[in-house]
Amino acid sequence: MQASIEKRIRSVFQIPRKGETYELRSGLVSQYAYERKDAIQRTIAAMTLGKDVSALFPDVLKNIATPDIEQKKLVYLYLMNYAKSHPDLCILAVNTFVQDSEDSNPLVRALAIRTMGCIRVDKIVDYMEEPLRKTLKDDSPYVRKTAAICVAKLFDLNPNLVIENGFLATLQEMIGDANPMVIANAVSALTEIQEAAPETNAFAVNADILKKLLLALNECTEWGRITILTSIADYRTADTREAEHICERVVPQFQHVNPSVVLAAVKTILCHIHLLDPELQKQYLDKMSPPLVTLAVSAPEVQYVALRNINIILQKYPDILSNQLRIFFCKYNDPLYLKVEKLDIMIRLANSRNVDTLLSELKEYALEVDMDFVKRAVRAIGQCAIKIESSAQRCVNVLLDLINTKVNYVVQESVIVMRDVLRRYPGYGGVIPTLCQGIDELDEPEARGAMIWIVGEYADKIDNADEILSTFIEGFLDETTQVQLQLLTATVKLFLLKPQNAQPLVQKVLQTITNECDNADLRDRAYIYWRLLSTNSQTTKDIIMSKKPPVKDVIQHLPPPVLEELLRELSTLASVYHKPAETFIGQGRFGADALQRKALEEQAQLAQEEPIQVSAKAGNLENLLDIDFDVEPVAPPTAGVANINLGFNKNSARTSPPIDLNQPQQFRSHVEDLLGMFD
Amino acid sequence: MLSAILLYNQKGEVLISRIYRDGLRRSISDLFRIQVISNTDVRSPVLTLGTTTFCHVKHENIYIVAVSRQNADVALIFEFLYKIVALGRAYFGKLDEEAIKNNFTLIYELLDEVMDFGYAQNTETDTLKMYIMTEGVRSEIRAEESRKITMQATGAMSWRRDNIKYRRNEVFVDVFEDVNLLMSATGTVLRADVAGQIILRAFLSGMPECKFGLNDRLLIDRPDDGNSKSKRAAKAAAGSVTLEDCQFHQCVRLGRFDADRTISFIPPDGEFELMKYRATENINLPFTVHVLVNEIGRTKVEYQVAVKATFGAKLFATNVVLKIPTPLNTASVTTHVTQGKAKYEPSENAISWKISRFTGGSEYVFSGEAELLSSMTKHKTWSRPPVAMQFSLMMFTSSGLLVRYLKVFEKSNYSSVKWVRYVVRAGSYEIRF
């Protein structure tokens, strides 16, 4: 026992004579070239698998001087990976780099300068100056375009060096290069430097640069076109003629085969379209419709990006795809993330002319098997009813059909949707008996809450309302807070409408809450009701049973400032998440701290600007009494960041709380803005 | 701006990891494996964890993942990932785990070339193949030669090299149309459209200037077209088609097309996709399908499917397959067909009915019954997926599109031979019941 442990300890400290590392090492120093090359390949393979082969650094480095380009590339690849762990040894490679950067073969020159920039070790940086200066002025555009990117790499390591050596100025001159690819890379590098350090004034498009960019646009590679289009989109002009010119030159890109180029062109035009006269605006929007539809039928992943973007564009220009509803019909095999987006877009496109087609399609979806999708389809039917008044009756009929299918989750979702429909059109009380049939099946809190709300609201029309509520009240303590709140309000409403049967019920609820619940909201509300009930009963009735303004719209809209920001960010991650970039990028000035500060400032400003409206809000007491407590809690920014991927589950079909309906528009937008930043 | 490209196999092992930028932890590859590959509940191709974003596509048995830490252009990322797949296929025939393992040094070389510091560079297969070669054909490239190669790789015309010579100058034009159909249970067409592509195989010498003409209505009906007589004649001859939208290969001068809808270009050498288009008006559906399905109690489903070919009797379709879905608890199936073969495929929960040759104008009928296991658990409703159809049909276009001309102009004024072929295939051809 003792001996074996000793042996094992000893073996750890010894350099192994066998094993992979040993074999690789002997291969790397072999006298035969092919064996060395083979060993390098195997080293890279081990590196890819995540094994630590940094111990071989000196031996790999010995193979750097070779005429075999492929082998050179492999050694460089290894160098880039492990340079950090052996900064001192990297110096040994410098000589080869400098030599290679003067090689007669442009491929070798470019390779040298490209790799040098990737070896992120301070000591190397000092030797980069000369090769970079030469390659930036190289004859070969291939070398120049590589050197342009290298300036950005160097800036990331040592900004001062770039400025002191005039590399930044050279890079700026390169926008006028004869070769489109050099221009594109120079723009990429400059944009990056500008973002990292705005104080350098590295890159700002002006009329002169704009001309050069538009000229290069048609000759670039697809990726270069995106770079150029993006920087044109960021250009702010106030000149109508210039905006017209930009749109005119960019619009042919709608016919490019690469969907991301098309999307970049759409973004660029949307950034400048507001300056054109309405007639011309309409022309461009009409031209935009076919390419958008094409994007919406492209490969699934890019289609997802396109659909999320179309969703944004529709919020600003609702008529742009008005005749294209059918394109967004879901295919049976579409992945869920596409189906959900398509549903959302279809609802935005719904109007009185296409609503029949849409409804029969939605009904079809509601009978599929995927639970999430089915639920969203049911919600969509409700949204349809609320959006288009003339379709309400047909929507309700479809919902009743669905309830009769007796599929548990369909019924539950239909009940939730019915609640919203009733909040919009209180006259549809006739459906309540059908809803009540499935009452025992409801097990989701939201569905239970919705049912209870309906019973409370229509207590005078439902004969056995007290029975229904009392069955719920029996298990009061097991319910979620949201259901408990609904139950409390519903019972009070019942009491006000039918005082004779409901007195014991109300007392029981109020007592249970005040004695046994520790939730502050619940208790406070119970006390408020209790006091109201013990005063003048007519006033109480006026307050609690007052007429509420109908729900107008249950489709989610982005707050206008966010919408404007996202329109300028089309095709980016922000546009996919429908959130400003700073909410999920933690770096630099956009960190989480900055975000919180921004929120606080906004709040302070709000209080200063609108004290009257804030107090006006206090006047709307009757609405406050009926707050739906399903508003998402304002999470701290960090939690919001971690939850982004869940965003699309929560975002779309959620009913907006009625709290903000009576408040001044402006105040509401600020509140939503704040909420929107965190959710 | 990407930070890294990672390739995983089905099990989540890293096959290739190319990191372009600082700031990624070593464990980044584990993060994706845990959150996406091992997680069955991921429902979006874009995923942000903390401040790191993963965008992935799946191809064959591998995941291709792009990692970014910025507000990156997601459409660009996905297109770039598709491009990697296309490159892999062009180089190795197909891009799967085996191909990657056998060629990983070459893949590293490619990844080094197509992206620099997270910015996409030249991804044209043809030019890349000139200086990044597979083992078999590798040869020493001289400095002089690489000078030319790099000029081309960055040039305004990166897709064509100088001094191409052919003894016979030929162009093959293939028009492929994928027709998509969604038909409701009552037989109304909910959605019918055509996604077409025109593939050219050009074997032309020198620097040929090509002009390509279609029976595009917007072109033919141009109001400012002076010569109205010839216009009408052309229209009568060809009929005309409305293209909803089209996209072109980068060799096509988009400005010219935008101005007067002429398609002019200098083609790459060999095969390339000249254009893609979409049409939604006046779609000729080559097949009409009638489906009758009766669920009899809980133990039996009866089928009646009739397919009729609407195209002329001189043509015939090949590889016609209908997938007729069956409930999950199907025990056995009996079928009767007037043509072809029908077979129950338990793994797909469908009966596949194959007809290898389907002559125009004819109609065939399938009738069958599926016996169901009396389900021991709770009865779950059958979602009734649509009947899906596949076929391919030569010398027919669903959109009505025709190639009117392809003119080739070259300095040496050679004559060239052009061949045109039309093929219609089923895209997603679905009939609900």
mmCIF file with all atom_site columns, C-alpha atoms in Angstrom, chain A residues 175-339:
data_model
loop_
_atom_site.group_PDB
_atom_site.id
_atom_site.type_symbol
_atom_site.label_atom_id
_atom_site.label_alt_id
_atom_site.label_comp_id
_atom_site.label_asym_id
_atom_site.label_entity_id
_atom_site.label_seq_id
_atom_site.pdbx_PDB_ins_code
_atom_site.Cartn_x
_atom_site.Cartn_y
_atom_site.Cartn_z
_atom_site.occupancy
_atom_site.B_iso_or_equiv
_atom_site.pdbx_formal_charge
_atom_site.auth_seq_id
_atom_site.auth_comp_id
_atom_site.auth_asym_id
_atom_site.auth_atom_id
_atom_site.pdbx_PDB_model_num
ATOM 1   C CA . ILE A 1 175 ? -11.119 54.373 -47.283 1.00 0.00 ? 175 ILE A CA 1
ATOM 2   C CA . GLY A 1 176 ? -10.013 55.867 -50.571 1.00 0.00 ? 176 GLY A CA 1
ATOM 3   C CA . ASP A 1 177 ? -8.203  52.693 -51.657 1.00 0.00 ? 177 ASP A CA 1
ATOM 4   C CA . ALA A 1 178 ? -8.737  51.389 -55.158 1.00 0.00 ? 178 ALA A CA 1
ATOM 5   C CA . ASN A 1 179 ? -9.700  47.931 -53.908 1.00 0.00 ? 179 ASN A CA 1
ATOM 6   C CA . PRO A 1 180 ? -13.197 47.436 -52.469 1.00 0.00 ? 180 PRO A CA 1
ATOM 7   C CA . MET A 1 181 ? -12.151 44.741 -50.038 1.00 0.00 ? 181 MET A CA 1
ATOM 8   C CA . VAL A 1 182 ? -9.443  46.953 -48.558 1.00 0.00 ? 182 VAL A CA 1
ATOM 9   C CA . ILE A 1 183 ? -12.059 49.649 -48.113 1.00 0.00 ? 183 ILE A CA 1
ATOM 10  C CA . ALA A 1 184 ? -14.447 47.269 -46.398 1.00 0.00 ? 184 ALA A CA 1
ATOM 11  C CA . ASN A 1 185 ? -11.807 46.047 -43.967 1.00 0.00 ? 185 ASN A CA 1
ATOM 12  C CA . ALA A 1 186 ? -10.612 49.573 -43.273 1.00 0.00 ? 186 ALA A CA 1
ATOM 13  C CA . VAL A 1 187 ? -14.195 50.538 -42.451 1.00 0.00 ? 187 VAL A CA 1
ATOM 14  C CA . SER A 1 188 ? -14.551 47.514 -40.151 1.00 0.00 ? 188 SER A CA 1
ATOM 15  C CA . ALA A 1 189 ? -11.331 48.372 -38.334 1.00 0.00 ? 189 ALA A CA 1
ATOM 16  C CA . LEU A 1 190 ? -12.180 52.055 -38.029 1.00 0.00 ? 190 LEU A CA 1
ATOM 17  C CA . THR A 1 191 ? -15.689 51.343 -36.774 1.00 0.00 ? 191 THR A CA 1
ATOM 18  C CA . GLU A 1 192 ? -14.278 49.089 -34.107 1.00 0.00 ? 192 GLU A CA 1
ATOM 19  C CA . ILE A 1 193 ? -11.718 51.667 -33.000 1.00 0.00 ? 193 ILE A CA 1
ATOM 20  C CA . GLN A 1 194 ? -14.385 54.345 -32.969 1.00 0.00 ? 194 GLN A CA 1
ATOM 21  C CA . GLU A 1 195 ? -16.615 52.231 -30.744 1.00 0.00 ? 195 GLU A CA 1
ATOM 22  C CA . ALA A 1 196 ? -13.829 51.296 -28.365 1.00 0.00 ? 196 ALA A CA 1
ATOM 23  C CA . ALA A 1 197 ? -12.473 54.838 -28.077 1.00 0.00 ? 197 ALA A CA 1
ATOM 24  C CA . PRO A 1 198 ? -14.822 57.543 -29.371 1.00 0.00 ? 198 PRO A CA 1
ATOM 25  C CA . GLU A 1 199 ? -12.328 60.224 -28.290 1.00 0.00 ? 199 GLU A CA 1
ATOM 26  C CA . THR A 1 200 ? -10.014 59.253 -31.157 1.00 0.00 ? 200 THR A CA 1
ATOM 27  C CA . ASN A 1 201 ? -12.595 60.416 -33.714 1.00 0.00 ? 201 ASN A CA 1
ATOM 28  C CA . ALA A 1 202 ? -11.420 57.521 -35.794 1.00 0.00 ? 202 ALA A CA 1
ATOM 29  C CA . PHE A 1 203 ? -14.416 57.262 -38.043 1.00 0.00 ? 203 PHE A CA 1
ATOM 30  C CA . ALA A 1 204 ? -17.330 59.481 -38.888 1.00 0.00 ? 204 ALA A CA 1
ATOM 31  C CA . VAL A 1 205 ? -18.976 59.275 -42.271 1.00 0.00 ? 205 VAL A CA 1
ATOM 32  C CA . ASN A 1 206 ? -19.177 62.619 -44.047 1.00 0.00 ? 206 ASN A CA 1
ATOM 33  C CA . ALA A 1 207 ? -20.383 63.522 -47.505 1.00 0.00 ? 207 ALA A CA 1
ATOM 34  C CA . ASP A 1 208 ? -16.993 62.762 -48.986 1.00 0.00 ? 208 ASP A CA 1
ATOM 35  C CA . ILE A 1 209 ? -16.606 59.356 -47.372 1.00 0.00 ? 209 ILE A CA 1
ATOM 36  C CA . LEU A 1 210 ? -20.212 58.546 -48.204 1.00 0.00 ? 210 LEU A CA 1
ATOM 37  C CA . LYS A 1 211 ? -19.426 58.989 -51.881 1.00 0.00 ? 211 LYS A CA 1
ATOM 38  C CA . LYS A 1 212 ? -16.511 56.586 -51.664 1.00 0.00 ? 212 LYS A CA 1
ATOM 39  C CA . LEU A 1 213 ? -18.545 54.027 -49.742 1.00 0.00 ? 213 LEU A CA 1
ATOM 40  C CA . LEU A 1 214 ? -21.429 54.108 -52.198 1.00 0.00 ? 214 LEU A CA 1
ATOM 41  C CA . LEU A 1 215 ? -18.961 53.624 -55.007 1.00 0.00 ? 215 LEU A CA 1
ATOM 42  C CA . ALA A 1 216 ? -17.323 50.631 -53.352 1.00 0.00 ? 216 ALA A CA 1
ATOM 43  C CA . LEU A 1 217 ? -20.680 49.088 -52.402 1.00 0.00 ? 217 LEU A CA 1
ATOM 44  C CA . ASN A 1 218 ? -21.374 47.451 -55.742 1.00 0.00 ? 218 ASN A CA 1
ATOM 45  C CA . GLU A 1 219 ? -17.981 45.838 -56.064 1.00 0.00 ? 219 GLU A CA 1
ATOM 46  C CA . CYS A 1 220 ? -17.546 44.401 -52.602 1.00 0.00 ? 220 CYS A CA 1
ATOM 47  C CA . THR A 1 221 ? -17.885 40.859 -51.377 1.00 0.00 ? 221 THR A CA 1
ATOM 48  C CA . GLU A 1 222 ? -21.187 40.171 -49.678 1.00 0.00 ? 222 GLU A CA 1
ATOM 49  C CA . TRP A 1 223 ? -19.642 40.696 -46.226 1.00 0.00 ? 223 TRP A CA 1
ATOM 50  C CA . GLY A 1 224 ? -18.001 43.919 -47.288 1.00 0.00 ? 224 GLY A CA 1
ATOM 51  C CA . ARG A 1 225 ? -21.366 45.175 -48.488 1.00 0.00 ? 225 ARG A CA 1
ATOM 52  C CA . ILE A 1 226 ? -22.839 44.592 -45.048 1.00 0.00 ? 226 ILE A CA 1
ATOM 53  C CA . THR A 1 227 ? -20.012 46.520 -43.409 1.00 0.00 ? 227 THR A CA 1
ATOM 54  C CA . ILE A 1 228 ? -20.478 49.415 -45.772 1.00 0.00 ? 228 ILE A CA 1
ATOM 55  C CA . LEU A 1 229 ? -24.263 49.388 -45.569 1.00 0.00 ? 229 LEU A CA 1
ATOM 56  C CA . THR A 1 230 ? -24.105 49.399 -41.780 1.00 0.00 ? 230 THR A CA 1
ATOM 57  C CA . SER A 1 231 ? -21.862 52.428 -41.691 1.00 0.00 ? 231 SER A CA 1
ATOM 58  C CA . ILE A 1 232 ? -24.107 54.237 -44.163 1.00 0.00 ? 232 ILE A CA 1
ATOM 59  C CA . ALA A 1 233 ? -27.068 53.384 -41.952 1.00 0.00 ? 233 ALA A CA 1
ATOM 60  C CA . ASP A 1 234 ? -25.289 54.966 -38.995 1.00 0.00 ? 234 ASP A CA 1
ATOM 61  C CA . TYR A 1 235 ? -24.645 58.133 -40.979 1.00 0.00 ? 235 TYR A CA 1
ATOM 62  C CA . ARG A 1 236 ? -26.963 60.944 -39.979 1.00 0.00 ? 236 ARG A CA 1
ATOM 63  C CA . THR A 1 237 ? -27.864 63.402 -42.655 1.00 0.00 ? 237 THR A CA 1
ATOM 64  C CA . ALA A 1 238 ? -30.394 66.194 -42.608 1.00 0.00 ? 238 ALA A CA 1
ATOM 65  C CA . ASP A 1 239 ? -30.244 66.759 -46.317 1.00 0.00 ? 239 ASP A CA 1
ATOM 66  C CA . THR A 1 240 ? -33.206 65.367 -48.250 1.00 0.00 ? 240 THR A CA 1
ATOM 67  C CA . ARG A 1 241 ? -31.264 65.173 -51.485 1.00 0.00 ? 241 ARG A CA 1
ATOM 68  C CA . GLU A 1 242 ? -28.525 63.176 -49.844 1.00 0.00 ? 242 GLU A CA 1
ATOM 69  C CA . ALA A 1 243 ? -31.032 60.789 -48.276 1.00 0.00 ? 243 ALA A CA 1
ATOM 70  C CA . GLU A 1 244 ? -32.670 60.307 -51.660 1.00 0.00 ? 244 GLU A CA 1
ATOM 71  C CA . HIS A 1 245 ? -29.327 59.576 -53.198 1.00 0.00 ? 245 HIS A CA 1
ATOM 72  C CA . ILE A 1 246 ? -28.502 57.018 -50.532 1.00 0.00 ? 246 ILE A CA 1
ATOM 73  C CA . CYS A 1 247 ? -31.817 55.194 -50.947 1.00 0.00 ? 247 CYS A CA 1
ATOM 74  C CA . GLU A 1 248 ? -31.446 55.197 -54.695 1.00 0.00 ? 248 GLU A CA 1
ATOM 75  C CA . ARG A 1 249 ? -27.995 53.656 -54.548 1.00 0.00 ? 249 ARG A CA 1
ATOM 76  C CA . VAL A 1 250 ? -28.829 51.125 -51.856 1.00 0.00 ? 250 VAL A CA 1
ATOM 77  C CA . VAL A 1 251 ? -32.116 49.812 -53.196 1.00 0.00 ? 251 VAL A CA 1
ATOM 78  C CA . PRO A 1 252 ? -30.542 47.502 -55.850 1.00 0.00 ? 252 PRO A CA 1
ATOM 79  C CA . GLN A 1 253 ? -29.048 45.501 -52.972 1.00 0.00 ? 253 GLN A CA 1
ATOM 80  C CA . PHE A 1 254 ? -32.560 44.137 -52.299 1.00 0.00 ? 254 PHE A CA 1
ATOM 81  C CA . GLN A 1 255 ? -31.794 41.750 -55.137 1.00 0.00 ? 255 GLN A CA 1
ATOM 82  C CA . HIS A 1 256 ? -28.640 40.364 -53.555 1.00 0.00 ? 256 HIS A CA 1
ATOM 83  C CA . VAL A 1 257 ? -28.603 36.627 -53.048 1.00 0.00 ? 257 VAL A CA 1
ATOM 84  C CA . ASN A 1 258 ? -27.393 36.841 -49.461 1.00 0.00 ? 258 ASN A CA 1
ATOM 85  C CA . PRO A 1 259 ? -30.302 37.515 -47.064 1.00 0.00 ? 259 PRO A CA 1
ATOM 86  C CA . SER A 1 260 ? -28.065 39.341 -44.609 1.00 0.00 ? 260 SER A CA 1
ATOM 87  C CA . VAL A 1 261 ? -27.100 41.841 -47.312 1.00 0.00 ? 261 VAL A CA 1
ATOM 88  C CA . VAL A 1 262 ? -30.783 42.372 -48.066 1.00 0.00 ? 262 VAL A CA 1
ATOM 89  C CA . LEU A 1 263 ? -31.530 42.954 -44.411 1.00 0.00 ? 263 LEU A CA 1
ATOM 90  C CA . ALA A 1 264 ? -28.647 45.419 -44.140 1.00 0.00 ? 264 ALA A CA 1
ATOM 91  C CA . ALA A 1 265 ? -30.036 47.273 -47.158 1.00 0.00 ? 265 ALA A CA 1
ATOM 92  C CA . VAL A 1 266 ? -33.499 47.358 -45.564 1.00 0.00 ? 266 VAL A CA 1
ATOM 93  C CA . LYS A 1 267 ? -31.973 48.805 -42.419 1.00 0.00 ? 267 LYS A CA 1
ATOM 94  C CA . THR A 1 268 ? -30.057 51.443 -44.347 1.00 0.00 ? 268 THR A CA 1
ATOM 95  C CA . ILE A 1 269 ? -33.131 52.594 -46.192 1.00 0.00 ? 269 ILE A CA 1
ATOM 96  C CA . LEU A 1 270 ? -35.286 52.660 -43.068 1.00 0.00 ? 270 LEU A CA 1
ATOM 97  C CA . CYS A 1 271 ? -32.653 54.849 -41.417 1.00 0.00 ? 271 CYS A CA 1
ATOM 98  C CA . HIS A 1 272 ? -32.974 57.486 -44.098 1.00 0.00 ? 272 HIS A CA 1
ATOM 99  C CA . ILE A 1 273 ? -36.513 57.140 -45.337 1.00 0.00 ? 273 ILE A CA 1
ATOM 100 C CA . HIS A 1 274 ? -38.024 59.649 -42.932 1.00 0.00 ? 274 HIS A CA 1
ATOM 101 C CA . LEU A 1 275 ? -36.380 62.493 -44.866 1.00 0.00 ? 275 LEU A CA 1
ATOM 102 C CA . LEU A 1 276 ? -38.030 61.646 -48.154 1.00 0.00 ? 276 LEU A CA 1
ATOM 103 C CA . ASP A 1 277 ? -41.355 63.037 -49.234 1.00 0.00 ? 277 ASP A CA 1
ATOM 104 C CA . PRO A 1 278 ? -44.353 60.790 -48.512 1.00 0.00 ? 278 PRO A CA 1
ATOM 105 C CA . GLU A 1 279 ? -44.836 59.727 -52.099 1.00 0.00 ? 279 GLU A CA 1
ATOM 106 C CA . LEU A 1 280 ? -41.263 58.495 -52.394 1.00 0.00 ? 280 LEU A CA 1
ATOM 107 C CA . GLN A 1 281 ? -41.434 56.902 -48.963 1.00 0.00 ? 281 GLN A CA 1
ATOM 108 C CA . LYS A 1 282 ? -44.350 54.839 -50.105 1.00 0.00 ? 282 LYS A CA 1
ATOM 109 C CA . GLN A 1 283 ? -42.468 53.750 -53.216 1.00 0.00 ? 283 GLN A CA 1
ATOM 110 C CA . TYR A 1 284 ? -39.545 52.504 -51.183 1.00 0.00 ? 284 TYR A CA 1
ATOM 111 C CA . LEU A 1 285 ? -41.776 50.753 -48.683 1.00 0.00 ? 285 LEU A CA 1
ATOM 112 C CA . ASP A 1 286 ? -43.560 49.017 -51.558 1.00 0.00 ? 286 ASP A CA 1
ATOM 113 C CA . LYS A 1 287 ? -40.231 47.919 -52.969 1.00 0.00 ? 287 LYS A CA 1
ATOM 114 C CA . MET A 1 288 ? -39.264 46.572 -49.574 1.00 0.00 ? 288 MET A CA 1
ATOM 115 C CA . SER A 1 289 ? -42.207 44.228 -49.268 1.00 0.00 ? 289 SER A CA 1
ATOM 116 C CA . PRO A 1 290 ? -41.144 41.459 -51.728 1.00 0.00 ? 290 PRO A CA 1
ATOM 117 C CA . PRO A 1 291 ? -37.609 41.087 -50.333 1.00 0.00 ? 291 PRO A CA 1
ATOM 118 C CA . LEU A 1 292 ? -38.982 40.972 -46.796 1.00 0.00 ? 292 LEU A CA 1
ATOM 119 C CA . VAL A 1 293 ? -41.293 38.152 -47.814 1.00 0.00 ? 293 VAL A CA 1
ATOM 120 C CA . THR A 1 294 ? -38.382 36.334 -49.422 1.00 0.00 ? 294 THR A CA 1
ATOM 121 C CA . LEU A 1 295 ? -36.450 36.678 -46.184 1.00 0.00 ? 295 LEU A CA 1
ATOM 122 C CA . ALA A 1 296 ? -39.403 35.181 -44.372 1.00 0.00 ? 296 ALA A CA 1
ATOM 123 C CA . VAL A 1 297 ? -39.147 31.979 -46.413 1.00 0.00 ? 297 VAL A CA 1
ATOM 124 C CA . SER A 1 298 ? -35.354 31.543 -46.203 1.00 0.00 ? 298 SER A CA 1
ATOM 125 C CA . ALA A 1 299 ? -33.438 28.930 -44.163 1.00 0.00 ? 299 ALA A CA 1
ATOM 126 C CA . PRO A 1 300 ? -34.866 28.496 -40.635 1.00 0.00 ? 300 PRO A CA 1
ATOM 127 C CA . GLU A 1 301 ? -32.239 30.291 -38.557 1.00 0.00 ? 301 GLU A CA 1
ATOM 128 C CA . VAL A 1 302 ? -31.961 33.314 -40.782 1.00 0.00 ? 302 VAL A CA 1
ATOM 129 C CA . GLN A 1 303 ? -35.722 33.223 -41.175 1.00 0.00 ? 303 GLN A CA 1
ATOM 130 C CA . TYR A 1 304 ? -36.010 33.557 -37.413 1.00 0.00 ? 304 TYR A CA 1
ATOM 131 C CA . VAL A 1 305 ? -33.885 36.703 -37.484 1.00 0.00 ? 305 VAL A CA 1
ATOM 132 C CA . ALA A 1 306 ? -35.933 38.025 -40.398 1.00 0.00 ? 306 ALA A CA 1
ATOM 133 C CA . LEU A 1 307 ? -39.257 37.349 -38.640 1.00 0.00 ? 307 LEU A CA 1
ATOM 134 C CA . ARG A 1 308 ? -38.142 39.096 -35.460 1.00 0.00 ? 308 ARG A CA 1
ATOM 135 C CA . ASN A 1 309 ? -37.094 42.055 -37.599 1.00 0.00 ? 309 ASN A CA 1
ATOM 136 C CA . ILE A 1 310 ? -40.298 42.083 -39.610 1.00 0.00 ? 310 ILE A CA 1
ATOM 137 C CA . ASN A 1 311 ? -42.087 42.220 -36.295 1.00 0.00 ? 311 ASN A CA 1
ATOM 138 C CA . ILE A 1 312 ? -40.227 45.447 -35.470 1.00 0.00 ? 312 ILE A CA 1
ATOM 139 C CA . ILE A 1 313 ? -40.742 46.956 -38.898 1.00 0.00 ? 313 ILE A CA 1
ATOM 140 C CA . LEU A 1 314 ? -44.485 46.217 -38.745 1.00 0.00 ? 314 LEU A CA 1
ATOM 141 C CA . GLN A 1 315 ? -44.799 48.158 -35.512 1.00 0.00 ? 315 GLN A CA 1
ATOM 142 C CA . LYS A 1 316 ? -43.545 51.233 -37.310 1.00 0.00 ? 316 LYS A CA 1
ATOM 143 C CA . TYR A 1 317 ? -45.045 50.603 -40.762 1.00 0.00 ? 317 TYR A CA 1
ATOM 144 C CA . PRO A 1 318 ? -48.136 48.429 -40.165 1.00 0.00 ? 318 PRO A CA 1
ATOM 145 C CA . ASP A 1 319 ? -49.214 48.428 -43.810 1.00 0.00 ? 319 ASP A CA 1
ATOM 146 C CA . ILE A 1 320 ? -46.015 47.222 -45.388 1.00 0.00 ? 320 ILE A CA 1
ATOM 147 C CA . LEU A 1 321 ? -47.040 43.568 -45.761 1.00 0.00 ? 321 LEU A CA 1
ATOM 148 C CA . SER A 1 322 ? -50.801 43.970 -45.594 1.00 0.00 ? 322 SER A CA 1
ATOM 149 C CA . ASN A 1 323 ? -51.543 41.513 -48.410 1.00 0.00 ? 323 ASN A CA 1
ATOM 150 C CA . GLN A 1 324 ? -49.007 38.893 -47.448 1.00 0.00 ? 324 GLN A CA 1
ATOM 151 C CA . LEU A 1 325 ? -50.764 37.124 -44.586 1.00 0.00 ? 325 LEU A CA 1
ATOM 152 C CA . ARG A 1 326 ? -50.618 33.685 -46.191 1.00 0.00 ? 326 ARG A CA 1
ATOM 153 C CA . ILE A 1 327 ? -46.844 33.720 -46.429 1.00 0.00 ? 327 ILE A CA 1
ATOM 154 C CA . PHE A 1 328 ? -46.741 33.529 -42.657 1.00 0.00 ? 328 PHE A CA 1
ATOM 155 C CA . PHE A 1 329 ? -48.919 30.438 -42.349 1.00 0.00 ? 329 PHE A CA 1
ATOM 156 C CA . CYS A 1 330 ? -47.030 27.852 -40.320 1.00 0.00 ? 330 CYS A CA 1
ATOM 157 C CA . LYS A 1 331 ? -45.795 24.718 -41.968 1.00 0.00 ? 331 LYS A CA 1
ATOM 158 C CA . TYR A 1 332 ? -46.389 21.562 -40.011 1.00 0.00 ? 332 TYR A CA 1
ATOM 159 C CA . ASN A 1 333 ? -42.669 20.912 -39.630 1.00 0.00 ? 333 ASN A CA 1
ATOM 160 C CA . ASP A 1 334 ? -41.560 24.444 -38.822 1.00 0.00 ? 334 ASP A CA 1
ATOM 161 C CA . PRO A 1 335 ? -39.577 24.624 -35.588 1.00 0.00 ? 335 PRO A CA 1
ATOM 162 C CA . LEU A 1 336 ? -41.547 26.093 -32.698 1.00 0.00 ? 336 LEU A CA 1
ATOM 163 C CA . TYR A 1 337 ? -39.519 29.294 -32.595 1.00 0.00 ? 337 TYR A CA 1
ATOM 164 C CA . LEU A 1 338 ? -40.634 30.069 -36.134 1.00 0.00 ? 338 LEU A CA 1
ATOM 165 C CA . LYS A 1 339 ? -44.256 29.167 -35.553 1.00 0.00 ? 339 LYS A CA 1
#
